[in-house]
Structures are given as structure tokens and as C-alpha cells.
Amino acid sequence: MGTTTLIAATATGLMAGLFFAFSVAVMPGLADLPAEHARAAMRRINARIQNPLFLLVFLGTAVLCGIEVFQGRIAGGLLYVVGSFLLTMFVNVPMNNRLERTDDAYWPTYLRTWTLWNHVRAVACVASTVILLLGF
């Protein structure tokens, strides 16, 4: 164990913080808005988050955690890869794409379901961070 584990733990911690902020502040704040404004704001957030720094941390963490799995730190690595990366790619991103194509009537379902899965991502990232640090 060494540098890769420490960087992976730090990166999973960063992602945990991002997901936590969405769960406790961003999504509740959007829930207070009328659907048309909340949907527009979330669409803007979804567009802005696709930036080089976020993508480097999000994708780079998946690579680092994949390395952790192959180095025998299976639980810590898989929690991020499955509970954050794959969940994002197969649940949250498709919901974001649907939000782009639908009208405001979809917003309540999106808000509830997207937020639920975001909670799962936050918990998975926290657990990944803790496990990687315990192994460090």
C-alpha cells in the first residue's frame, strides 16, 4: 500500500463530499423551487459539472479504485467503482438525459429518485474512503 491507496482514498473522499452536498443542500434547495425553475437549474448544473476537473476526479478515481481492487483492496475499490461510478453511469446519467428530453411533469419523480440514488453514492464513497484509509 502506498501512494495509490492514499490518492484513491482522498479522491473517494472528494466524491463523497460532492454527493453529500447534493444530498443535503442542492437537491433540497431545488425542491423548494417551482418545477420549471428547479428543472432548469438542474439542467444547468448537469451541463456545468461536465468539466475537466470533475471528469478527472470522477474517472481518475474509478481507475485508481480499479487498481486497488487488483492490488487486493477489493471492498474499498469496489465500493467506489460499483456504488459511485457504475451507479452514476447507469442510473443518474440516464435520469439526467431524460430530464433534458422531458417536460416539468417529470421533475417530481426525477427529484425523488435521483436524490435517493445520490444518497447511495454518497454512502458508498464514504465507506470506500474509510475502508481504503483503514487499509492504509
PDB file of C-alpha atoms in Angstrom:
ATOM      1  CA  MET A   1       0.000   0.000   0.000  1.00  0.00           C
ATOM      2  CA  GLY A   2       1.174   3.448  -0.664  1.00  0.00           C
ATOM      3  CA  THR A   3       0.643   6.433  -2.834  1.00  0.00           C
ATOM      4  CA  THR A   4      -2.104   4.917  -4.983  1.00  0.00           C
ATOM      5  CA  THR A   5      -4.153   3.997  -1.923  1.00  0.00           C
ATOM      6  CA  LEU A   6      -3.719   7.422  -0.361  1.00  0.00           C
ATOM      7  CA  ILE A   7      -4.704   9.206  -3.572  1.00  0.00           C
ATOM      8  CA  ALA A   8      -7.669   6.847  -4.077  1.00  0.00           C
ATOM      9  CA  ALA A   9      -8.851   7.460  -0.510  1.00  0.00           C
ATOM     10  CA  THR A  10      -8.525  11.218  -0.942  1.00  0.00           C
ATOM     11  CA  ALA A  11     -10.362  11.133  -4.264  1.00  0.00           C
ATOM     12  CA  THR A  12     -13.198   8.983  -2.927  1.00  0.00           C
ATOM     13  CA  GLY A  13     -13.461  11.469  -0.069  1.00  0.00           C
ATOM     14  CA  LEU A  14     -13.778  14.329  -2.547  1.00  0.00           C
ATOM     15  CA  MET A  15     -16.543  12.491  -4.376  1.00  0.00           C
ATOM     16  CA  ALA A  16     -18.271  11.688  -1.072  1.00  0.00           C
ATOM     17  CA  GLY A  17     -18.265  15.409  -0.266  1.00  0.00           C
ATOM     18  CA  LEU A  18     -19.725  16.306  -3.644  1.00  0.00           C
ATOM     19  CA  PHE A  19     -22.520  13.759  -3.344  1.00  0.00           C
ATOM     20  CA  PHE A  20     -23.153  14.757   0.285  1.00  0.00           C
ATOM     21  CA  ALA A  21     -23.505  18.418  -0.734  1.00  0.00           C
ATOM     22  CA  PHE A  22     -26.058  17.468  -3.375  1.00  0.00           C
ATOM     23  CA  SER A  23     -27.991  15.343  -0.876  1.00  0.00           C
ATOM     24  CA  VAL A  24     -28.155  17.877   1.944  1.00  0.00           C
ATOM     25  CA  ALA A  25     -28.167  21.226   0.143  1.00  0.00           C
ATOM     26  CA  VAL A  26     -28.501  21.271  -3.640  1.00  0.00           C
ATOM     27  CA  MET A  27     -31.433  18.902  -4.097  1.00  0.00           C
ATOM     28  CA  PRO A  28     -33.398  20.190  -1.057  1.00  0.00           C
ATOM     29  CA  GLY A  29     -32.817  23.708  -2.345  1.00  0.00           C
ATOM     30  CA  LEU A  30     -34.094  22.783  -5.777  1.00  0.00           C
ATOM     31  CA  ALA A  31     -37.080  21.033  -4.179  1.00  0.00           C
ATOM     32  CA  ASP A  32     -38.162  24.415  -2.782  1.00  0.00           C
ATOM     33  CA  LEU A  33     -38.438  25.894  -6.277  1.00  0.00           C
ATOM     34  CA  PRO A  34     -41.287  25.605  -8.776  1.00  0.00           C
ATOM     35  CA  ALA A  35     -40.692  22.637 -11.110  1.00  0.00           C
ATOM     36  CA  GLU A  36     -39.871  24.776 -14.137  1.00  0.00           C
ATOM     37  CA  HIS A  37     -37.150  26.679 -12.258  1.00  0.00           C
ATOM     38  CA  ALA A  38     -35.785  23.623 -10.458  1.00  0.00           C
ATOM     39  CA  ARG A  39     -35.609  21.612 -13.671  1.00  0.00           C
ATOM     40  CA  ALA A  40     -33.873  24.471 -15.473  1.00  0.00           C
ATOM     41  CA  ALA A  41     -31.362  24.864 -12.635  1.00  0.00           C
ATOM     42  CA  MET A  42     -30.617  21.138 -12.521  1.00  0.00           C
ATOM     43  CA  ARG A  43     -30.151  21.022 -16.268  1.00  0.00           C
ATOM     44  CA  ARG A  44     -27.629  23.858 -15.915  1.00  0.00           C
ATOM     45  CA  ILE A  45     -25.837  22.060 -13.065  1.00  0.00           C
ATOM     46  CA  ASN A  46     -25.685  18.882 -15.159  1.00  0.00           C
ATOM     47  CA  ALA A  47     -24.117  20.815 -18.019  1.00  0.00           C
ATOM     48  CA  ARG A  48     -21.599  22.662 -15.825  1.00  0.00           C
ATOM     49  CA  ILE A  49     -20.435  19.614 -13.870  1.00  0.00           C
ATOM     50  CA  GLN A  50     -19.119  18.078 -17.078  1.00  0.00           C
ATOM     51  CA  ASN A  51     -15.839  19.943 -16.838  1.00  0.00           C
ATOM     52  CA  PRO A  52     -12.235  18.710 -16.991  1.00  0.00           C
ATOM     53  CA  LEU A  53     -11.567  18.858 -13.243  1.00  0.00           C
ATOM     54  CA  PHE A  54     -14.699  16.955 -12.270  1.00  0.00           C
ATOM     55  CA  LEU A  55     -14.157  14.373 -15.010  1.00  0.00           C
ATOM     56  CA  LEU A  56     -10.525  13.911 -13.960  1.00  0.00           C
ATOM     57  CA  VAL A  57     -11.506  13.228 -10.348  1.00  0.00           C
ATOM     58  CA  PHE A  58     -14.599  11.139 -11.175  1.00  0.00           C
ATOM     59  CA  LEU A  59     -12.936   8.982 -13.847  1.00  0.00           C
ATOM     60  CA  GLY A  60      -9.493   9.001 -12.260  1.00  0.00           C
ATOM     61  CA  THR A  61     -10.939   7.723  -9.010  1.00  0.00           C
ATOM     62  CA  ALA A  62     -12.563   4.839 -10.883  1.00  0.00           C
ATOM     63  CA  VAL A  63      -9.184   3.934 -12.378  1.00  0.00           C
ATOM     64  CA  LEU A  64      -7.404   4.215  -9.029  1.00  0.00           C
ATOM     65  CA  CYS A  65     -10.074   2.150  -7.292  1.00  0.00           C
ATOM     66  CA  GLY A  66      -9.835  -0.427 -10.053  1.00  0.00           C
ATOM     67  CA  ILE A  67      -6.112  -0.648  -9.300  1.00  0.00           C
ATOM     68  CA  GLU A  68      -6.965  -1.017  -5.604  1.00  0.00           C
ATOM     69  CA  VAL A  69      -9.194  -3.998  -6.433  1.00  0.00           C
ATOM     70  CA  PHE A  70      -6.388  -5.695  -8.360  1.00  0.00           C
ATOM     71  CA  GLN A  71      -3.971  -4.988  -5.508  1.00  0.00           C
ATOM     72  CA  GLY A  72      -6.230  -6.848  -3.095  1.00  0.00           C
ATOM     73  CA  ARG A  73      -8.136  -3.960  -1.522  1.00  0.00           C
ATOM     74  CA  ILE A  74     -11.325  -5.272  -3.030  1.00  0.00           C
ATOM     75  CA  ALA A  75     -14.018  -3.775  -0.783  1.00  0.00           C
ATOM     76  CA  GLY A  76     -12.610  -0.243  -0.810  1.00  0.00           C
ATOM     77  CA  GLY A  77     -12.146  -0.266  -4.566  1.00  0.00           C
ATOM     78  CA  LEU A  78     -15.441  -1.912  -5.472  1.00  0.00           C
ATOM     79  CA  LEU A  79     -17.484   0.384  -3.263  1.00  0.00           C
ATOM     80  CA  TYR A  80     -16.418   3.315  -5.427  1.00  0.00           C
ATOM     81  CA  VAL A  81     -16.440   1.530  -8.779  1.00  0.00           C
ATOM     82  CA  VAL A  82     -19.897  -0.001  -8.261  1.00  0.00           C
ATOM     83  CA  GLY A  83     -21.502   2.354  -5.738  1.00  0.00           C
ATOM     84  CA  SER A  84     -20.390   5.565  -7.389  1.00  0.00           C
ATOM     85  CA  PHE A  85     -19.020   5.169 -10.905  1.00  0.00           C
ATOM     86  CA  LEU A  86     -21.319   2.457 -12.278  1.00  0.00           C
ATOM     87  CA  LEU A  87     -24.341   3.777 -10.389  1.00  0.00           C
ATOM     88  CA  THR A  88     -23.721   7.213 -11.876  1.00  0.00           C
ATOM     89  CA  MET A  89     -23.306   5.849 -15.394  1.00  0.00           C
ATOM     90  CA  PHE A  90     -26.311   3.519 -15.323  1.00  0.00           C
ATOM     91  CA  VAL A  91     -28.780   5.390 -13.097  1.00  0.00           C
ATOM     92  CA  ASN A  92     -28.050   9.086 -12.551  1.00  0.00           C
ATOM     93  CA  VAL A  93     -26.742   9.948 -16.033  1.00  0.00           C
ATOM     94  CA  PRO A  94     -29.701   8.308 -17.825  1.00  0.00           C
ATOM     95  CA  MET A  95     -32.026  10.222 -15.498  1.00  0.00           C
ATOM     96  CA  ASN A  96     -30.157  13.440 -16.327  1.00  0.00           C
ATOM     97  CA  ASN A  97     -30.513  12.678 -20.024  1.00  0.00           C
ATOM     98  CA  ARG A  98     -34.233  12.062 -19.599  1.00  0.00           C
ATOM     99  CA  LEU A  99     -34.547  15.360 -17.709  1.00  0.00           C
ATOM    100  CA  GLU A 100     -33.167  17.063 -20.820  1.00  0.00           C
ATOM    101  CA  ARG A 101     -35.827  15.466 -23.040  1.00  0.00           C
ATOM    102  CA  THR A 102     -38.923  15.746 -20.864  1.00  0.00           C
ATOM    103  CA  ASP A 103     -41.157  18.469 -19.534  1.00  0.00           C
ATOM    104  CA  ASP A 104     -41.597  19.730 -15.994  1.00  0.00           C
ATOM    105  CA  ALA A 105     -44.028  16.908 -15.114  1.00  0.00           C
ATOM    106  CA  TYR A 106     -41.032  14.558 -14.791  1.00  0.00           C
ATOM    107  CA  TRP A 107     -39.361  16.775 -12.180  1.00  0.00           C
ATOM    108  CA  PRO A 108     -41.001  15.321  -9.002  1.00  0.00           C
ATOM    109  CA  THR A 109     -40.095  11.756  -9.991  1.00  0.00           C
ATOM    110  CA  TYR A 110     -36.602  12.831 -11.009  1.00  0.00           C
ATOM    111  CA  LEU A 111     -36.047  14.737  -7.757  1.00  0.00           C
ATOM    112  CA  ARG A 112     -37.127  11.844  -5.535  1.00  0.00           C
ATOM    113  CA  THR A 113     -35.412   9.021  -7.429  1.00  0.00           C
ATOM    114  CA  TRP A 114     -32.213  10.856  -8.398  1.00  0.00           C
ATOM    115  CA  THR A 115     -31.749  12.051  -4.813  1.00  0.00           C
ATOM    116  CA  LEU A 116     -32.287   8.557  -3.391  1.00  0.00           C
ATOM    117  CA  TRP A 117     -29.586   7.115  -5.634  1.00  0.00           C
ATOM    118  CA  ASN A 118     -27.354  10.085  -4.852  1.00  0.00           C
ATOM    119  CA  HIS A 119     -27.614   9.186  -1.154  1.00  0.00           C
ATOM    120  CA  VAL A 120     -26.399   5.694  -2.079  1.00  0.00           C
ATOM    121  CA  ARG A 121     -23.453   7.179  -3.975  1.00  0.00           C
ATOM    122  CA  ALA A 122     -22.539   9.362  -1.001  1.00  0.00           C
ATOM    123  CA  VAL A 123     -22.633   6.434   1.425  1.00  0.00           C
ATOM    124  CA  ALA A 124     -20.652   4.209  -0.955  1.00  0.00           C
ATOM    125  CA  CYS A 125     -17.957   6.877  -1.309  1.00  0.00           C
ATOM    126  CA  VAL A 126     -17.729   7.445   2.442  1.00  0.00           C
ATOM    127  CA  ALA A 127     -17.457   3.689   3.014  1.00  0.00           C
ATOM    128  CA  SER A 128     -14.824   3.395   0.282  1.00  0.00           C
ATOM    129  CA  THR A 129     -12.798   6.209   1.825  1.00  0.00           C
ATOM    130  CA  VAL A 130     -12.946   4.681   5.309  1.00  0.00           C
ATOM    131  CA  ILE A 131     -12.024   1.192   4.115  1.00  0.00           C
ATOM    132  CA  LEU A 132      -9.137   2.457   1.996  1.00  0.00           C
ATOM    133  CA  LEU A 133      -7.828   4.558   4.897  1.00  0.00           C
ATOM    134  CA  LEU A 134      -8.137   1.666   7.352  1.00  0.00           C
ATOM    135  CA  GLY A 135      -6.063  -0.413   4.976  1.00  0.00           C
ATOM    136  CA  PHE A 136      -3.527   2.361   4.618  1.00  0.00           C
TER     137      PHE A 136
END
